[in-house]
Amino acid sequence: SISILVMWWLVYNKKKVGSEIHSDAMIADANCTRVCMQLSFVLLIASLGYEVFQISSIDALGSLFIGGISYKEGKEAFKKAHNRANCC
């Protein structure tokens, strides 16, 4: 859909501007936008798969992907928070 293209454009430009102005916050925001886009894409594909094939397992598989992405991002966030506490 068009919103996915807009999100890719937004991620690209946020990272570009963040790199140019050396803003970790802007780059982190771009990464957050990327993850939101990935989650939305998985939900869209799983929902479309369910609508087309009427197989409820497709929905469950989509939720496993969403859970995996969420776990990965949460683990990374806790790792960064732990490392930041030890840096000062």
PDB file of C-alpha atoms in Angstrom:
ATOM      1  CA  SER A   1       0.000   0.000   0.000  1.00  0.00           C
ATOM      2  CA  ILE A   2       0.995   3.630  -0.337  1.00  0.00           C
ATOM      3  CA  SER A   3       1.517   4.043   3.402  1.00  0.00           C
ATOM      4  CA  ILE A   4       4.341   1.483   3.353  1.00  0.00           C
ATOM      5  CA  LEU A   5       6.118   3.481   0.654  1.00  0.00           C
ATOM      6  CA  VAL A   6       5.657   6.666   2.656  1.00  0.00           C
ATOM      7  CA  MET A   7       7.049   4.933   5.745  1.00  0.00           C
ATOM      8  CA  TRP A   8      10.148   3.751   3.820  1.00  0.00           C
ATOM      9  CA  TRP A   9      10.664   7.309   2.590  1.00  0.00           C
ATOM     10  CA  LEU A  10      10.278   8.605   6.141  1.00  0.00           C
ATOM     11  CA  VAL A  11      12.773   6.081   7.558  1.00  0.00           C
ATOM     12  CA  TYR A  12      15.312   6.883   4.837  1.00  0.00           C
ATOM     13  CA  ASN A  13      15.071  10.634   5.362  1.00  0.00           C
ATOM     14  CA  LYS A  14      15.115  10.429   9.161  1.00  0.00           C
ATOM     15  CA  LYS A  15      18.315   8.372   9.013  1.00  0.00           C
ATOM     16  CA  LYS A  16      19.839  10.717   6.455  1.00  0.00           C
ATOM     17  CA  VAL A  17      19.082  13.833   8.503  1.00  0.00           C
ATOM     18  CA  GLY A  18      20.103  12.094  11.739  1.00  0.00           C
ATOM     19  CA  SER A  19      23.478  11.182  10.237  1.00  0.00           C
ATOM     20  CA  GLU A  20      24.008  14.664   8.847  1.00  0.00           C
ATOM     21  CA  ILE A  21      23.356  16.390  12.161  1.00  0.00           C
ATOM     22  CA  HIS A  22      24.886  13.562  14.248  1.00  0.00           C
ATOM     23  CA  SER A  23      21.642  13.008  16.173  1.00  0.00           C
ATOM     24  CA  ASP A  24      21.374   9.630  17.883  1.00  0.00           C
ATOM     25  CA  ALA A  25      17.787  10.492  18.824  1.00  0.00           C
ATOM     26  CA  MET A  26      16.784  11.047  15.180  1.00  0.00           C
ATOM     27  CA  ILE A  27      18.439   7.788  14.102  1.00  0.00           C
ATOM     28  CA  ALA A  28      16.724   5.931  16.958  1.00  0.00           C
ATOM     29  CA  ASP A  29      13.401   7.429  15.879  1.00  0.00           C
ATOM     30  CA  ALA A  30      14.060   6.236  12.313  1.00  0.00           C
ATOM     31  CA  ASN A  31      14.727   2.734  13.625  1.00  0.00           C
ATOM     32  CA  CYS A  32      11.506   2.861  15.642  1.00  0.00           C
ATOM     33  CA  THR A  33       9.591   3.898  12.540  1.00  0.00           C
ATOM     34  CA  ARG A  34      11.205   0.999  10.630  1.00  0.00           C
ATOM     35  CA  VAL A  35      10.100  -1.506  13.264  1.00  0.00           C
ATOM     36  CA  CYS A  36       6.550  -0.109  13.285  1.00  0.00           C
ATOM     37  CA  MET A  37       6.493  -0.480   9.528  1.00  0.00           C
ATOM     38  CA  GLN A  38       7.712  -4.085   9.746  1.00  0.00           C
ATOM     39  CA  LEU A  39       5.037  -4.920  12.302  1.00  0.00           C
ATOM     40  CA  SER A  40       2.348  -3.310  10.150  1.00  0.00           C
ATOM     41  CA  PHE A  41       3.554  -5.181   7.078  1.00  0.00           C
ATOM     42  CA  VAL A  42       3.455  -8.552   8.873  1.00  0.00           C
ATOM     43  CA  LEU A  43      -0.051  -7.792  10.148  1.00  0.00           C
ATOM     44  CA  LEU A  44      -1.185  -6.798   6.651  1.00  0.00           C
ATOM     45  CA  ILE A  45       0.215  -9.951   5.041  1.00  0.00           C
ATOM     46  CA  ALA A  46      -1.208 -12.233   7.747  1.00  0.00           C
ATOM     47  CA  SER A  47      -4.632 -10.590   7.512  1.00  0.00           C
ATOM     48  CA  LEU A  48      -4.663 -10.782   3.726  1.00  0.00           C
ATOM     49  CA  GLY A  49      -3.536 -14.412   3.890  1.00  0.00           C
ATOM     50  CA  TYR A  50      -6.367 -15.226   6.249  1.00  0.00           C
ATOM     51  CA  GLU A  51      -8.941 -13.411   4.103  1.00  0.00           C
ATOM     52  CA  VAL A  52      -7.813 -15.136   0.909  1.00  0.00           C
ATOM     53  CA  PHE A  53      -7.260 -18.674   2.192  1.00  0.00           C
ATOM     54  CA  GLN A  54      -9.509 -18.746   5.310  1.00  0.00           C
ATOM     55  CA  ILE A  55      -6.822 -20.656   7.217  1.00  0.00           C
ATOM     56  CA  SER A  56      -6.625 -19.457  10.808  1.00  0.00           C
ATOM     57  CA  SER A  57      -3.058 -20.764  11.116  1.00  0.00           C
ATOM     58  CA  ILE A  58      -1.896 -17.916   8.901  1.00  0.00           C
ATOM     59  CA  ASP A  59      -3.057 -15.443  11.526  1.00  0.00           C
ATOM     60  CA  ALA A  60      -1.231 -17.402  14.235  1.00  0.00           C
ATOM     61  CA  LEU A  61       1.927 -17.492  12.138  1.00  0.00           C
ATOM     62  CA  GLY A  62       1.716 -13.724  11.701  1.00  0.00           C
ATOM     63  CA  SER A  63       1.399 -13.275  15.450  1.00  0.00           C
ATOM     64  CA  LEU A  64       4.523 -15.408  15.950  1.00  0.00           C
ATOM     65  CA  PHE A  65       6.438 -13.143  13.575  1.00  0.00           C
ATOM     66  CA  ILE A  66       5.150 -10.081  15.416  1.00  0.00           C
ATOM     67  CA  GLY A  67       6.165 -11.647  18.730  1.00  0.00           C
ATOM     68  CA  GLY A  68       9.632 -12.417  17.358  1.00  0.00           C
ATOM     69  CA  ILE A  69      10.171  -8.883  16.093  1.00  0.00           C
ATOM     70  CA  SER A  70       8.925  -7.450  19.387  1.00  0.00           C
ATOM     71  CA  TYR A  71      11.180  -9.754  21.407  1.00  0.00           C
ATOM     72  CA  LYS A  72      14.227  -8.827  19.312  1.00  0.00           C
ATOM     73  CA  GLU A  73      13.567  -5.103  19.678  1.00  0.00           C
ATOM     74  CA  GLY A  74      12.856  -5.373  23.410  1.00  0.00           C
ATOM     75  CA  LYS A  75      16.032  -7.365  24.003  1.00  0.00           C
ATOM     76  CA  GLU A  76      18.041  -4.763  22.099  1.00  0.00           C
ATOM     77  CA  ALA A  77      16.453  -1.913  24.066  1.00  0.00           C
ATOM     78  CA  PHE A  78      17.258  -3.558  27.417  1.00  0.00           C
ATOM     79  CA  LYS A  79      20.828  -4.229  26.263  1.00  0.00           C
ATOM     80  CA  LYS A  80      21.300  -0.574  25.266  1.00  0.00           C
ATOM     81  CA  ALA A  81      19.773   0.640  28.534  1.00  0.00           C
ATOM     82  CA  HIS A  82      22.041  -1.659  30.553  1.00  0.00           C
ATOM     83  CA  ASN A  83      25.154  -0.549  28.652  1.00  0.00           C
ATOM     84  CA  ARG A  84      24.259   3.133  29.048  1.00  0.00           C
ATOM     85  CA  ALA A  85      23.990   2.696  32.831  1.00  0.00           C
ATOM     86  CA  ASN A  86      27.557   1.345  32.897  1.00  0.00           C
ATOM     87  CA  CYS A  87      29.061   3.991  30.629  1.00  0.00           C
ATOM     88  CA  CYS A  88      29.219   6.896  33.105  1.00  0.00           C
TER      89      CYS A  88
END
